[in-house]
Short mmCIF file of C-alpha atoms in Angstrom, two decimals:
data_model
loop_
_atom_site.label_atom_id
_atom_site.label_comp_id
_atom_site.label_asym_id
_atom_site.label_seq_id
_atom_site.Cartn_x
_atom_site.Cartn_y
_atom_site.Cartn_z
CA UNK A 1 5.27 0.27 -33.75
CA UNK A 2 5.60 0.13 -30.18
CA UNK A 3 9.67 1.60 -28.18
CA UNK A 4 11.35 -1.45 -26.77
CA UNK A 5 12.83 0.27 -24.09
CA UNK A 6 15.04 -2.16 -22.43
CA UNK A 7 17.09 -1.71 -26.26
CA UNK A 8 16.68 2.46 -24.97
CA UNK A 9 17.63 1.28 -22.21
CA UNK A 10 21.04 -0.39 -22.49
CA UNK A 11 22.53 2.44 -26.30
CA UNK A 12 21.29 5.52 -23.60
CA UNK A 13 23.12 3.79 -21.07
CA UNK A 14 25.89 2.66 -23.48
CA UNK A 15 26.24 6.26 -24.96
CA UNK A 16 26.64 7.17 -21.76
CA UNK A 17 29.63 5.15 -20.05
CA UNK A 18 31.52 3.81 -23.96
CA UNK A 19 33.42 2.72 -24.06
CA UNK A 20 31.66 0.53 -21.04
CA UNK A 21 32.14 -3.07 -19.76
CA UNK A 22 28.48 -4.95 -19.83
CA UNK A 23 29.08 -4.96 -15.77
CA UNK A 24 29.19 -0.99 -15.83
CA UNK A 25 26.50 -0.68 -18.02
CA UNK A 26 24.26 -3.58 -15.94
CA UNK A 27 25.66 -1.34 -12.86
CA UNK A 28 24.56 1.61 -14.50
CA UNK A 29 20.71 0.75 -15.07
CA UNK A 30 20.12 -0.67 -11.56
CA UNK A 31 21.43 2.26 -9.74
CA UNK A 32 18.32 3.77 -11.18
CA UNK A 33 15.71 0.73 -10.43
CA UNK A 34 15.15 0.49 -14.26
CA UNK A 35 14.29 -3.00 -13.02
CA UNK A 36 11.29 -2.13 -11.10
CA UNK A 37 9.65 -0.37 -14.15
CA UNK A 38 10.64 -2.07 -17.27
CA UNK A 39 11.75 -5.92 -16.69
CA UNK A 40 15.31 -4.93 -17.57
CA UNK A 41 17.37 -7.49 -15.06
CA UNK A 42 21.42 -8.35 -15.96
CA UNK A 43 20.22 -11.17 -18.47
CA UNK A 44 18.08 -8.88 -20.15
CA UNK A 45 20.79 -6.25 -20.61
CA UNK A 46 23.27 -8.74 -21.66
CA UNK A 47 21.02 -10.42 -24.64
CA UNK A 48 20.14 -6.87 -25.44
CA UNK A 49 23.89 -5.79 -25.55
CA UNK A 50 24.51 -8.79 -27.92
CA UNK A 51 21.95 -7.95 -30.17
CA UNK A 52 22.98 -5.16 -30.72
CA UNK A 53 26.03 -5.88 -31.00
CA UNK A 54 24.57 -8.71 -33.79
CA UNK A 55 22.42 -5.12 -35.79
CA UNK A 56 26.06 -2.72 -35.78
CA UNK A 57 25.37 -0.44 -33.30
CA UNK A 58 27.13 -1.27 -31.28
CA UNK A 59 31.03 -2.13 -30.71
CA UNK A 60 32.72 -4.75 -29.02
CA UNK A 61 36.49 -2.81 -28.69
CA UNK A 62 38.38 -5.77 -26.68
CA UNK A 63 41.48 -4.27 -24.30
CA UNK A 64 44.18 -6.53 -22.92
CA UNK A 65 44.64 -5.78 -19.29
CA UNK A 66 47.77 -6.73 -16.70
CA UNK A 67 45.97 -7.82 -13.86
CA UNK A 68 47.47 -7.80 -9.80
CA UNK A 69 49.84 -10.04 -10.18
CA UNK A 70 48.05 -12.14 -12.73
CA UNK A 71 49.06 -11.45 -16.22
CA UNK A 72 46.47 -10.14 -18.56
CA UNK A 73 42.62 -10.40 -18.75
CA UNK A 74 40.33 -9.63 -21.44
CA UNK A 75 38.38 -7.36 -20.30
CA UNK A 76 35.16 -6.41 -23.01
CA UNK A 77 33.39 -3.28 -24.14
CA UNK A 78 31.67 -1.78 -25.30
CA UNK A 79 30.41 1.68 -27.97
CA UNK A 80 28.40 3.23 -29.94
CA UNK A 81 28.39 3.05 -33.86
CA UNK A 82 27.56 5.96 -35.92
CA UNK A 83 23.79 3.71 -36.62
CA UNK A 84 23.51 3.10 -32.92
CA UNK A 85 23.82 6.43 -31.90
CA UNK A 86 20.36 7.24 -34.60
CA UNK A 87 18.89 4.19 -33.96
CA UNK A 88 18.97 5.89 -29.60
CA UNK A 89 18.17 9.39 -31.68
CA UNK A 90 15.54 7.51 -33.43
CA UNK A 91 13.85 5.03 -30.56
CA UNK A 92 13.91 8.59 -28.15
CA UNK A 93 12.09 10.28 -30.06
CA UNK A 94 9.87 7.63 -31.02
CA UNK A 95 9.27 7.47 -26.78
CA UNK A 96 8.31 10.60 -26.33
CA UNK A 97 6.15 11.08 -28.66
CA UNK A 98 4.15 7.87 -28.34
CA UNK A 99 1.14 7.39 -25.50
CA UNK A 100 0.26 4.29 -24.95
CA UNK A 101 -2.39 3.76 -22.33
CA UNK A 102 -1.59 0.82 -20.74
CA UNK A 103 2.67 0.91 -21.62
CA UNK A 104 4.94 3.80 -18.71
CA UNK A 105 8.34 1.40 -19.83
CA UNK A 106 8.74 3.89 -22.73
CA UNK A 107 8.03 7.16 -22.01
CA UNK A 108 10.48 6.58 -18.24
CA UNK A 109 12.74 5.00 -20.27
CA UNK A 110 12.43 8.45 -22.26
CA UNK A 111 13.09 10.24 -19.37
CA UNK A 112 16.00 9.18 -18.84
CA UNK A 113 18.18 10.57 -21.23
CA UNK A 114 16.17 13.59 -22.88
CA UNK A 115 18.78 16.03 -22.03
CA UNK A 116 20.34 13.79 -24.84
CA UNK A 117 18.15 16.56 -27.04
CA UNK A 118 18.01 20.46 -27.94
CA UNK A 119 15.41 21.96 -25.34
CA UNK A 120 13.06 22.99 -27.89
CA UNK A 121 12.58 19.06 -29.89
CA UNK A 122 11.47 18.28 -26.77
CA UNK A 123 9.58 20.55 -25.81
CA UNK A 124 7.66 20.22 -29.02
CA UNK A 125 7.73 16.42 -28.44
CA UNK A 126 5.96 17.02 -24.77
CA UNK A 127 3.29 19.98 -25.61
CA UNK A 128 2.64 17.38 -28.42
CA UNK A 129 2.09 14.59 -25.40
CA UNK A 130 0.03 16.90 -23.46
CA UNK A 131 -2.11 17.07 -26.49
CA UNK A 132 -2.40 13.10 -27.03
CA UNK A 133 -2.86 12.17 -23.43
CA UNK A 134 -5.84 14.90 -23.12
CA UNK A 135 -7.17 12.75 -26.64
CA UNK A 136 -6.96 9.44 -25.45
CA UNK A 137 -9.00 10.70 -21.94
CA UNK A 138 -11.40 11.57 -24.83
CA UNK A 139 -12.30 9.18 -25.98
CA UNK A 140 -11.81 6.60 -23.51
CA UNK A 141 -14.96 8.49 -22.25
CA UNK A 142 -16.97 6.87 -25.09
CA UNK A 143 -14.89 3.78 -24.01
CA UNK A 144 -15.98 3.25 -21.05
CA UNK A 145 -20.01 4.09 -21.77
CA UNK A 146 -19.55 1.26 -25.22
CA UNK A 147 -17.95 -0.91 -22.74
CA UNK A 148 -21.61 0.01 -19.91
CA UNK A 149 -23.37 -0.82 -23.16
CA UNK A 150 -21.41 -4.45 -24.33
CA UNK A 151 -22.19 -5.94 -20.74
CA UNK A 152 -24.39 -8.54 -22.70
CA UNK A 153 -22.02 -8.99 -24.47
CA UNK A 154 -18.52 -8.84 -21.74
CA UNK A 155 -18.19 -9.63 -18.74
CA UNK A 156 -19.50 -5.95 -16.24
CA UNK A 157 -16.26 -5.63 -14.32
CA UNK A 158 -14.83 -4.78 -17.93
CA UNK A 159 -15.30 -1.05 -17.79
CA UNK A 160 -13.04 -1.34 -14.41
CA UNK A 161 -9.42 -1.67 -16.34
CA UNK A 162 -10.68 1.52 -18.80
CA UNK A 163 -11.64 3.04 -15.40
CA UNK A 164 -7.84 2.48 -14.54
CA UNK A 165 -6.41 2.94 -18.38
CA UNK A 166 -7.79 6.59 -17.62
CA UNK A 167 -6.61 6.76 -13.96
CA UNK A 168 -3.20 6.06 -14.88
CA UNK A 169 -3.02 8.88 -18.40
CA UNK A 170 -4.96 11.53 -15.44
CA UNK A 171 -2.20 10.88 -13.50
CA UNK A 172 1.27 10.93 -16.53
CA UNK A 173 -1.27 13.87 -17.90
CA UNK A 174 -0.73 16.08 -14.54
CA UNK A 175 3.07 14.87 -14.42
CA UNK A 176 3.80 16.14 -18.60
CA UNK A 177 1.66 19.13 -18.16
CA UNK A 178 4.52 19.96 -15.14
CA UNK A 179 6.96 18.48 -16.58
CA UNK A 180 6.82 20.76 -19.79
CA UNK A 181 6.43 23.45 -16.96
CA UNK A 182 10.21 23.22 -15.63
CA UNK A 183 11.40 22.55 -18.72
CA UNK A 184 9.88 25.83 -19.97
CA UNK A 185 11.83 27.32 -17.02
CA UNK A 186 14.77 26.32 -18.05
CA UNK A 187 14.87 22.91 -16.57
CA UNK A 188 18.13 20.99 -17.52
CA UNK A 189 20.83 21.64 -19.17
CA UNK A 190 20.32 19.81 -22.94
CA UNK A 191 21.95 19.32 -26.05
CA UNK A 192 23.76 22.31 -27.49
CA UNK A 193 23.06 24.60 -24.21
#
């Protein structure tokens, strides 16, 4: 099953900022530019928060704060539950290992939170990701040949979809190999360090 990047991003930002208002979570995520690659917008962030509360992954904490000269205002803040912490870690791991030729957002969301895992775990996941990308690219060689052979029943230009997906994966493979080398060389501070 594919990782929902919005869910991962909202859980991760809530975890990072907690206790945080919905506005603070939205501001944090939009400062990362996630709306450009994950189709995350203010409505989806608040919708995800409501769903996460319903699922028991996030809890609402209501604080009463004094407003300057006008009494009190209730401010809802969000905090991860123990189940939410577990769901976040599970989604993060899945997004690191999942390789999709047509969906980049889950892996990009995982990149936002790499340091929430140990260096050893991230290294193992990235090594496996390199292997899966290489395997997927080998498969695309045969998919491309088969698509050309099937041109009698499929539009001849449908081979371009396979070529585009392969090109995207080649770029991701180059990036992922370089990321692996940076992590092995000591870049970033991971959990437990």
